[in-house]
């Protein structure tokens, strides 16, 4: 019997690195996760995991936390560049893997890779244009067109778009070191920490802030809808684990659009338009496999 | 001698319809413009212009003012739909043309067509990803990828994105009937008229408002850059005729991005990144020919 073609997937996150080998959600032959400690240790563990399978793999896909240089013409291609995360700044992640794993390795930002996974096997598998957004420690998005990420001058950095903030309702001036009250500066983990001195996960469900948070997410979705016109929007990340958030975000998005985008998906089927990842927390590592599959 | 293949282009605007026949900016064999009065009259004149050439044409491209339905699966495909412009609401523009001109006719929004023209022959002819924005009576944009407009669920309506307005600097609550102080509601012609009781063209160059206007345009560009990552941005429309606006918009865009998009085009070559149309006011009609050429 012929061996099926296998691929490796690596989701390199700020907390852990998820690795898997397979070629579909139903055919994963090995999985492992390693804590994100220091590059030599973590990447060493990743390499050890893949080495025994290397001869069976056609390639590896790597989705990394950012800022991650995915421009093949750049001298720092495959590097994690200016991250504030201790030990990880200016890390040649791709180079470390290539040195020990003689395989084609394809790289993208983590959020883009999750979007690829959802587009291949998940919530947007039938959609030519889909947006994957994560709202958690950071905010980022990947726009997938016909199975490929949209890449222009650089990778999109849509977590940093400017939004309207009403200083009477929200006097917090934002936590983004570059832009103050951009979307990420208002609505990601560090902003909640700065506002309330506690992590978002520990803020009670009935805290009035969640209404504001849903409003910021909805404002951002409105801008993405008007600019990109995705056929589906998938939102992952810690904030959306609060099970009341999806209905609020959907309702506020419709309210802000106010009927202007005259399409029945938005007017009448918003529950199917703005959705959680169908692959759950496996979107990233499966997306990395999808990336390797090309 | 063989006849070269010719195409027709129609730029249907709210003030006039520009028509041309040719296949490049250097080879236009006939041109005409007709006032936008009522559909029967204006479209009648357009048809009369093209009829003598019909047998020589391989197709016609039509860029129309909006809202213009460009979804081939829609029952109102090719209609100008809910425009407030008298006489033009619910006008089957494509149908009127098809009835008399038995040629393939391809349709897009006017701003998308101008973007196609610039991408084929103008300022973005060497760019795989370009954004064309018009800021005038209305605000709209077209994102062109590899010579084709990006179409997702609908056409993009990026003139209506939400921006941050500082009520102390600008107490005007916006003129958009759908969104109040969205980009178009703050910065297009009707907003200037509502603020000052006069047309933007007649506002003196040293009026303090222009600084705010440049700021709104820069905010919008920041959001487009972070979301779409165009390789070049072309801005047309009446507001950008003020020759001090380009330097202000460029400077404010850099200021708001604050070095976050670490690419030398934005950091060091912004003068070549945010530019006027190279085809000037011919971008639309030439773009319509480009649309017909496919």
XYZ file of C-alpha atoms in Angstrom:
588
model
C 0.000 0.000 0.000
C 1.304 3.443 -0.963
C 1.932 5.869 1.837
C -0.286 8.939 1.723
C 1.560 12.234 1.443
C 2.077 13.748 4.873
C 2.808 17.298 5.982
C 3.988 18.935 9.153
C 2.264 21.893 10.776
C 3.662 24.233 13.425
C 1.605 26.859 15.192
C 4.171 28.974 17.005
C 2.367 30.917 19.693
C 3.524 33.150 22.491
C 2.513 30.526 25.080
C 3.097 27.257 23.287
C 4.123 25.691 20.012
C 1.588 23.209 18.631
C 2.908 20.660 16.192
C 1.104 18.058 14.113
C 1.683 15.656 11.255
C -1.006 14.638 8.813
C -2.969 15.813 5.818
C -6.491 16.559 7.079
C -8.383 17.036 10.352
C -9.346 13.352 10.165
C -5.839 12.158 9.476
C -3.424 13.466 12.077
C -0.885 10.771 12.885
C 1.075 12.629 15.580
C 0.643 15.748 17.686
C 2.630 17.533 20.378
C 2.784 20.839 22.155
C 5.740 22.556 23.752
C 5.900 25.545 26.053
C 7.286 28.721 24.554
C 10.327 29.226 26.766
C 13.506 30.300 24.962
C 14.111 29.717 21.230
C 16.874 27.116 21.562
C 14.799 24.961 23.888
C 11.386 25.300 22.250
C 12.594 25.055 18.673
C 14.837 22.173 19.712
C 11.802 20.271 20.976
C 9.906 21.024 17.771
C 12.788 19.681 15.680
C 13.045 16.524 17.807
C 9.348 15.924 17.292
C 9.583 16.154 13.506
C 12.944 14.456 12.923
C 11.722 10.838 13.109
C 9.076 11.632 10.472
C 11.219 13.839 8.226
C 11.613 11.300 5.433
C 7.825 10.872 5.221
C 7.001 14.595 4.990
C 6.523 16.584 1.785
C 6.864 19.870 3.624
C 6.196 21.861 6.760
C 3.959 24.875 7.292
C 4.818 27.330 10.034
C 2.489 29.945 11.446
C 4.229 32.170 13.975
C 3.273 34.905 16.364
C 4.437 38.300 15.183
C 5.914 40.551 14.210
C 7.055 37.796 11.847
C 8.776 38.614 8.581
C 7.078 36.695 5.766
C 8.567 38.640 2.859
C 10.846 36.233 0.940
C 12.856 39.161 -0.430
C 13.694 40.477 3.029
C 17.044 39.783 4.725
C 15.099 38.866 7.879
C 12.667 36.499 6.117
C 11.395 33.957 8.627
C 12.546 35.979 11.642
C 10.434 36.936 14.609
C 11.566 40.567 14.585
C 10.755 43.279 17.134
C 8.581 41.364 19.590
C 8.649 42.597 23.194
C 8.519 38.940 24.281
C 11.745 38.236 26.229
C 14.319 36.080 24.399
C 12.354 36.020 21.126
C 13.290 39.329 19.518
C 15.292 38.967 16.292
C 14.978 35.153 16.278
C 15.652 33.382 12.992
C 12.902 30.842 13.505
C 12.837 29.628 9.913
C 16.628 29.332 9.796
C 16.742 27.257 13.002
C 14.191 24.825 11.578
C 15.827 24.655 8.152
C 19.186 23.828 9.636
C 17.897 20.534 11.047
C 14.885 19.738 8.888
C 15.817 19.478 5.195
C 12.273 20.056 3.926
C 10.399 22.840 2.161
C 9.124 25.116 4.950
C 6.435 27.692 4.212
C 5.760 30.562 6.624
C 2.887 32.911 7.495
C 1.626 34.854 10.467
C -0.287 32.732 12.986
C -3.611 34.453 12.345
C -3.258 34.000 8.593
C -2.555 30.312 9.092
C -5.652 29.911 11.250
C -7.606 31.602 8.476
C -6.171 29.139 5.962
C -7.217 26.226 8.150
C -10.773 27.516 8.440
C -10.865 28.203 4.695
C -9.705 24.695 3.832
C -11.592 22.594 6.369
C -13.590 24.869 8.652
C -16.269 27.526 8.798
C -15.294 29.185 5.509
C -14.520 26.101 3.459
C -17.093 27.083 0.844
C -16.258 30.792 0.743
C -13.990 32.375 -1.858
C -13.298 35.374 0.413
C -13.062 34.986 4.173
C -11.701 36.958 7.061
C -10.220 35.356 10.167
C -9.858 37.662 13.136
C -8.379 36.946 16.531
C -9.188 39.085 19.554
C -7.108 38.145 22.556
C -3.671 39.123 23.826
C -3.295 40.851 20.497
C -5.627 41.524 17.616
C -4.895 40.499 14.069
C -6.611 39.332 10.929
C -5.986 37.305 7.817
C -7.972 37.708 4.621
C -8.053 34.559 2.509
C -8.975 34.730 -1.182
C -9.406 31.466 -3.081
C -7.326 29.611 -0.530
C -4.444 32.108 -0.500
C -3.730 34.934 1.941
C -3.955 38.446 0.546
C -0.433 39.921 0.544
C 0.184 43.410 -0.725
C 3.042 45.658 0.290
C 3.310 43.786 3.615
C 1.131 41.436 5.635
C -2.053 43.129 6.787
C -1.934 44.551 10.297
C -5.641 45.142 10.609
C -5.664 44.904 14.389
C -4.263 48.431 14.425
C -6.985 50.278 12.528
C -8.313 53.459 14.121
C -11.780 53.430 15.617
C -14.103 56.003 17.105
C -13.881 56.176 20.901
C -16.365 58.209 22.913
C -14.289 59.704 25.750
C -17.379 60.054 27.934
C -18.133 56.359 27.776
C -14.510 55.242 27.649
C -11.904 57.686 28.966
C -9.121 55.105 28.525
C -6.663 56.509 25.995
C -5.476 53.154 24.728
C -2.608 50.773 25.349
C -0.952 50.550 21.910
C 2.598 51.908 22.092
C 2.334 53.001 18.447
C -1.224 54.279 18.107
C -2.767 54.678 21.548
C -6.446 54.005 21.020
C -6.382 51.918 17.843
C -8.496 48.722 17.847
C -5.804 46.634 19.542
C -4.972 49.513 21.873
C -8.590 49.622 23.020
C -9.776 46.036 22.933
C -6.909 43.528 23.330
C -5.720 41.902 26.545
C -3.227 44.601 27.615
C -5.933 47.273 27.282
C -8.235 45.357 29.623
C -5.358 44.797 32.019
C -4.523 48.512 31.968
C -8.136 49.595 32.455
C -9.085 47.199 35.234
C -5.824 45.868 36.677
C -6.949 42.344 35.914
C -7.000 39.974 32.990
C -10.049 40.041 30.723
C -10.795 36.390 31.535
C -11.373 37.347 35.177
C -13.686 40.273 34.488
C -17.255 39.212 35.405
C -19.667 38.515 32.577
C -22.014 41.221 33.824
C -19.310 43.910 33.833
C -20.513 46.917 31.812
C -17.238 46.998 29.915
C -18.189 44.021 27.740
C -20.761 46.143 25.965
C -18.014 48.593 24.985
C -15.724 45.745 23.926
C -18.443 44.302 21.683
C -18.916 47.779 20.234
C -15.240 48.132 19.333
C -15.197 44.725 17.701
C -18.353 45.626 15.761
C -16.850 48.937 14.606
C -13.804 47.090 13.327
C -15.962 44.491 11.567
C -17.913 47.282 9.883
C -14.685 48.717 8.509
C -13.451 45.330 7.345
C -16.805 44.531 5.719
C -16.863 47.854 3.868
C -13.231 47.519 2.765
C -12.749 43.779 2.109
C -16.307 42.492 1.745
C -15.598 39.003 3.088
C -18.186 36.296 2.502
C -17.694 35.078 6.064
C -16.016 36.394 9.202
C -14.543 33.992 11.732
C -13.491 35.330 15.108
C -11.220 33.431 17.445
C -9.234 34.429 20.498
C -9.866 34.617 24.218
C -12.353 37.470 24.255
C -14.799 35.599 22.050
C -14.858 32.679 24.501
C -17.382 34.744 26.451
C -20.496 33.169 25.045
C -22.546 36.343 25.063
C -20.111 38.173 22.811
C -21.109 36.729 19.433
C -24.765 37.822 19.631
C -23.725 41.294 20.802
C -21.096 41.739 18.123
C -23.497 40.588 15.405
C -26.259 42.911 16.572
C -23.966 45.924 16.880
C -22.411 45.260 13.480
C -25.843 45.258 11.888
C -26.771 48.379 13.831
C -23.702 50.311 12.724
C -24.044 49.252 9.084
C -27.662 50.357 9.336
C -28.805 48.504 6.226
C -26.224 50.158 3.984
C -24.722 46.912 2.707
C -27.878 45.645 1.094
C -27.131 41.942 1.071
C -29.324 39.350 2.669
C -26.397 37.580 4.317
C -25.814 40.651 6.452
C -29.436 41.746 6.754
C -30.956 38.348 7.530
C -28.251 35.733 8.132
C -25.751 37.492 10.344
C -25.637 34.446 12.671
C -24.022 32.477 9.859
C -21.881 35.412 8.733
C -19.989 36.205 11.926
C -19.019 32.886 13.468
C -16.519 31.121 15.733
C -13.840 28.865 14.231
C -15.298 25.474 13.276
C -11.895 23.891 13.983
C -11.778 25.475 17.456
C -8.291 25.695 18.884
C -6.978 23.354 16.183
C -7.458 26.009 13.458
C -3.841 27.148 13.777
C -2.028 23.823 13.619
C -4.348 22.459 10.933
C -3.929 25.691 9.023
C -0.183 25.217 9.194
C -0.651 21.821 7.552
C -2.905 23.466 4.957
C -0.150 26.020 4.333
C 2.373 23.245 3.728
C -0.046 21.540 1.343
C -0.117 24.769 -0.725
C -3.979 46.190 -43.340
C -5.799 44.452 -40.476
C -7.966 46.595 -38.273
C -6.793 46.686 -34.653
C -9.318 45.485 -32.109
C -11.262 48.406 -30.657
C -13.268 48.747 -27.475
C -15.792 51.222 -26.153
C -15.558 52.855 -22.749
C -18.316 54.658 -20.841
C -17.737 56.556 -17.628
C -21.220 57.301 -16.364
C -20.971 60.075 -13.829
C -23.505 62.138 -11.956
C -22.635 65.235 -14.030
C -21.674 63.797 -17.395
C -21.154 60.606 -19.334
C -17.719 60.336 -20.963
C -17.454 57.981 -23.901
C -14.439 56.873 -25.902
C -13.408 54.303 -28.483
C -9.926 52.883 -28.710
C -7.560 50.422 -27.112
C -4.957 52.494 -25.258
C -4.380 56.072 -24.092
C -2.399 56.665 -27.293
C -5.031 55.189 -29.563
C -8.402 56.800 -28.961
C -10.206 57.221 -32.259
C -13.319 58.980 -30.972
C -14.463 60.701 -27.786
C -17.604 62.451 -26.600
C -19.224 63.678 -23.420
C -22.880 64.134 -22.648
C -24.573 65.876 -19.758
C -26.278 63.619 -17.238
C -29.882 64.819 -17.617
C -32.517 62.056 -17.654
C -31.758 58.433 -18.550
C -33.623 58.315 -21.866
C -31.841 61.392 -23.182
C -28.330 60.743 -21.861
C -28.261 57.045 -22.617
C -29.812 57.791 -26.004
C -26.900 60.083 -26.829
C -24.406 57.477 -25.638
C -25.998 54.865 -27.906
C -25.972 57.229 -30.897
C -22.302 57.861 -30.328
C -21.413 54.171 -30.349
C -23.817 52.886 -33.035
C -21.723 53.873 -36.085
C -18.754 52.018 -34.620
C -20.630 48.989 -33.293
C -19.402 46.575 -35.944
C -15.775 47.488 -35.183
C -16.015 47.024 -31.411
C -15.155 43.847 -29.504
C -16.951 45.051 -26.398
C -17.885 47.944 -24.175
C -16.876 48.667 -20.580
C -19.198 50.698 -18.407
C -18.265 52.352 -15.133
C -21.255 53.968 -13.461
C -21.904 56.135 -10.465
C -23.553 54.223 -7.674
C -25.224 52.582 -6.022
C -24.758 50.394 -9.096
C -25.547 46.690 -8.978
C -22.599 44.742 -10.407
C -23.618 41.308 -9.128
C -24.401 39.173 -12.211
C -26.634 36.908 -10.116
C -28.831 39.780 -8.974
C -32.206 40.542 -10.596
C -31.153 44.201 -10.750
C -27.731 43.536 -12.309
C -26.608 46.616 -14.209
C -29.160 48.900 -12.513
C -28.421 52.182 -10.822
C -30.483 51.363 -7.746
C -31.293 53.654 -4.806
C -29.511 56.852 -5.843
C -31.029 60.074 -4.534
C -30.216 61.667 -7.926
C -33.554 62.685 -9.504
C -34.732 60.510 -12.438
C -31.921 57.970 -12.045
C -33.215 55.754 -9.243
C -33.938 52.176 -10.339
C -32.555 52.748 -13.857
C -31.657 49.656 -15.897
C -28.599 51.264 -17.448
C -27.090 48.023 -18.729
C -30.427 46.902 -20.157
C -30.918 50.190 -22.051
C -27.481 49.867 -23.624
C -27.839 46.178 -24.441
C -31.122 46.755 -26.207
C -29.469 48.896 -28.878
C -25.841 47.805 -28.805
C -25.474 44.080 -29.484
C -22.036 43.787 -27.895
C -20.555 42.265 -24.737
C -20.906 44.963 -22.069
C -18.980 44.656 -18.810
C -19.923 46.758 -15.786
C -18.245 48.065 -12.621
C -18.566 50.996 -10.260
C -17.026 54.226 -11.598
C -14.303 54.305 -8.956
C -13.319 50.705 -9.640
C -13.056 51.465 -13.338
C -10.808 54.462 -12.672
C -8.654 52.138 -10.558
C -8.476 49.661 -13.450
C -7.377 52.435 -15.803
C -4.614 53.542 -13.461
C -3.554 49.919 -12.933
C -3.349 49.232 -16.672
C -1.834 52.471 -17.967
C -1.350 54.895 -15.101
C 0.268 55.437 -11.733
C -0.088 51.813 -10.588
C 0.716 50.052 -13.845
C 3.610 48.165 -12.219
C 1.823 47.346 -8.951
C 0.123 44.024 -8.275
C -2.053 45.584 -5.535
C -3.335 49.141 -5.833
C -6.035 51.245 -4.262
C -7.884 53.983 -6.115
C -9.785 56.393 -3.926
C -11.978 59.290 -4.938
C -12.801 62.097 -2.521
C -15.345 64.485 -3.943
C -19.133 64.588 -4.055
C -18.937 61.101 -2.652
C -16.115 58.925 -1.389
C -15.364 55.485 -2.733
C -12.510 53.157 -3.447
C -11.533 50.299 -5.697
C -8.861 47.756 -4.811
C -7.251 46.200 -7.865
C -5.312 42.932 -7.558
C -3.406 41.685 -10.602
C -5.564 43.775 -12.916
C -8.889 42.662 -11.428
C -11.106 44.390 -8.883
C -11.462 42.660 -5.527
C -15.059 41.467 -5.208
C -16.211 39.632 -2.143
C -19.759 39.461 -0.877
C -20.510 42.785 -2.597
C -18.483 45.636 -4.059
C -16.452 47.407 -1.416
C -18.033 50.536 0.028
C -14.950 51.810 1.759
C -16.053 55.425 1.690
C -18.333 54.585 4.600
C -15.808 53.316 7.122
C -15.987 54.758 10.612
C -13.299 57.178 11.747
C -12.397 58.912 14.976
C -13.834 62.438 15.216
C -12.775 64.773 18.009
C -15.972 66.691 18.887
C -13.940 69.576 20.267
C -12.155 70.132 16.985
C -15.082 69.139 14.799
C -18.550 69.333 16.364
C -20.214 68.466 13.025
C -22.043 65.189 13.471
C -21.787 64.076 9.870
C -23.916 64.157 6.750
C -24.266 60.472 5.892
C -27.936 59.465 6.072
C -26.870 55.933 7.048
C -23.896 56.443 9.340
C -23.678 60.101 10.341
C -19.986 60.714 10.830
C -18.460 57.967 8.705
C -15.637 59.012 6.338
C -18.012 60.116 3.575
C -20.306 61.712 6.130
C -17.421 63.825 7.427
C -15.317 64.564 4.392
C -17.301 64.446 1.127
C -18.926 67.403 -0.658
C -22.280 67.332 1.159
C -20.488 67.414 4.531
C -18.568 70.561 3.523
C -21.774 72.110 2.192
C -23.585 71.324 5.450
C -20.759 72.685 7.626
C -20.079 75.900 5.763
C -23.090 76.532 3.542
C -20.830 76.584 0.509
C -19.200 74.146 -1.839
C -15.757 72.845 -0.920
C -14.289 74.303 -4.117
C -15.163 77.805 -2.896
C -13.686 77.398 0.585
C -10.439 79.425 0.723
C -7.170 77.515 0.694
C -6.205 79.000 4.054
C -9.433 77.899 5.769
C -8.558 75.915 8.922
C -10.972 73.166 7.899
C -8.582 71.777 5.290
C -6.310 70.535 8.032
C -9.184 68.491 9.471
C -10.126 67.230 6.009
C -6.553 66.046 5.387
C -6.664 64.350 8.782
C -9.820 62.406 7.935
C -8.367 61.287 4.616
C -5.163 60.224 6.379
C -7.118 58.274 9.002
C -8.953 56.429 6.248
C -5.712 55.709 4.387
C -4.215 54.296 7.574
C -7.128 51.893 7.874
C -6.898 50.874 4.222
C -3.127 50.400 4.450
C -3.449 48.216 7.549
C -6.306 46.184 6.059
C -5.483 45.918 2.326
C -1.762 46.743 2.211
C -1.828 48.308 -1.274
C 1.468 48.846 -3.063
C 0.275 52.244 -4.226
C -2.610 54.566 -3.371
C -4.049 56.872 -6.008
C -6.438 59.603 -4.922
C -8.678 61.439 -7.342
C -11.734 63.629 -6.892
C -12.344 67.318 -6.409
C -10.927 67.686 -2.904
C -7.474 66.533 -4.013
C -7.358 69.272 -6.662
C -6.278 71.564 -3.834
C -2.563 71.304 -4.418
C -1.596 71.493 -0.752
C -3.634 68.408 0.132
C -1.266 65.673 -1.054
C 1.662 66.764 1.132
C -0.622 67.112 4.152
C -2.304 63.764 3.632
C 1.051 62.030 3.201
C 2.525 63.595 6.302
C -0.519 62.844 8.456
C -0.675 59.256 7.202
C 2.933 58.720 8.221
C 2.275 60.422 11.542
C -0.712 58.239 12.368
C 1.028 55.019 11.321
C 3.933 56.130 13.496
C 6.448 53.746 11.979
C 4.331 50.683 12.650
C 4.301 49.472 9.059
C 8.016 48.994 8.778
C 8.413 49.261 5.019
C 10.648 51.754 3.310
C 7.975 52.719 0.791
C 5.898 54.164 3.605
C 8.782 55.332 5.781
C 10.884 56.964 3.050
C 9.000 57.107 -0.235
C 5.545 58.280 0.740
C 5.570 60.858 -2.097
C 5.548 57.990 -4.590
C 3.143 55.914 -2.494
C 0.186 58.310 -2.209
C -0.210 59.940 -5.599
C -2.690 61.625 -7.964
C -4.008 59.726 -10.994
C -1.432 59.676 -13.798
C -4.281 59.600 -16.321
C -5.891 62.660 -14.727
C -9.575 63.008 -15.533
C -9.260 60.380 -18.280
C -8.746 57.570 -15.727
C -12.449 56.719 -15.751
C -13.100 56.474 -19.446
C -9.764 54.771 -20.152
C -10.485 52.405 -17.271
C -13.804 51.575 -18.898
C -11.903 50.605 -22.046
C -9.517 48.542 -19.886
C -12.568 46.851 -18.346
C -13.865 45.935 -21.808
C -10.463 44.571 -22.766
C -10.675 42.206 -19.759
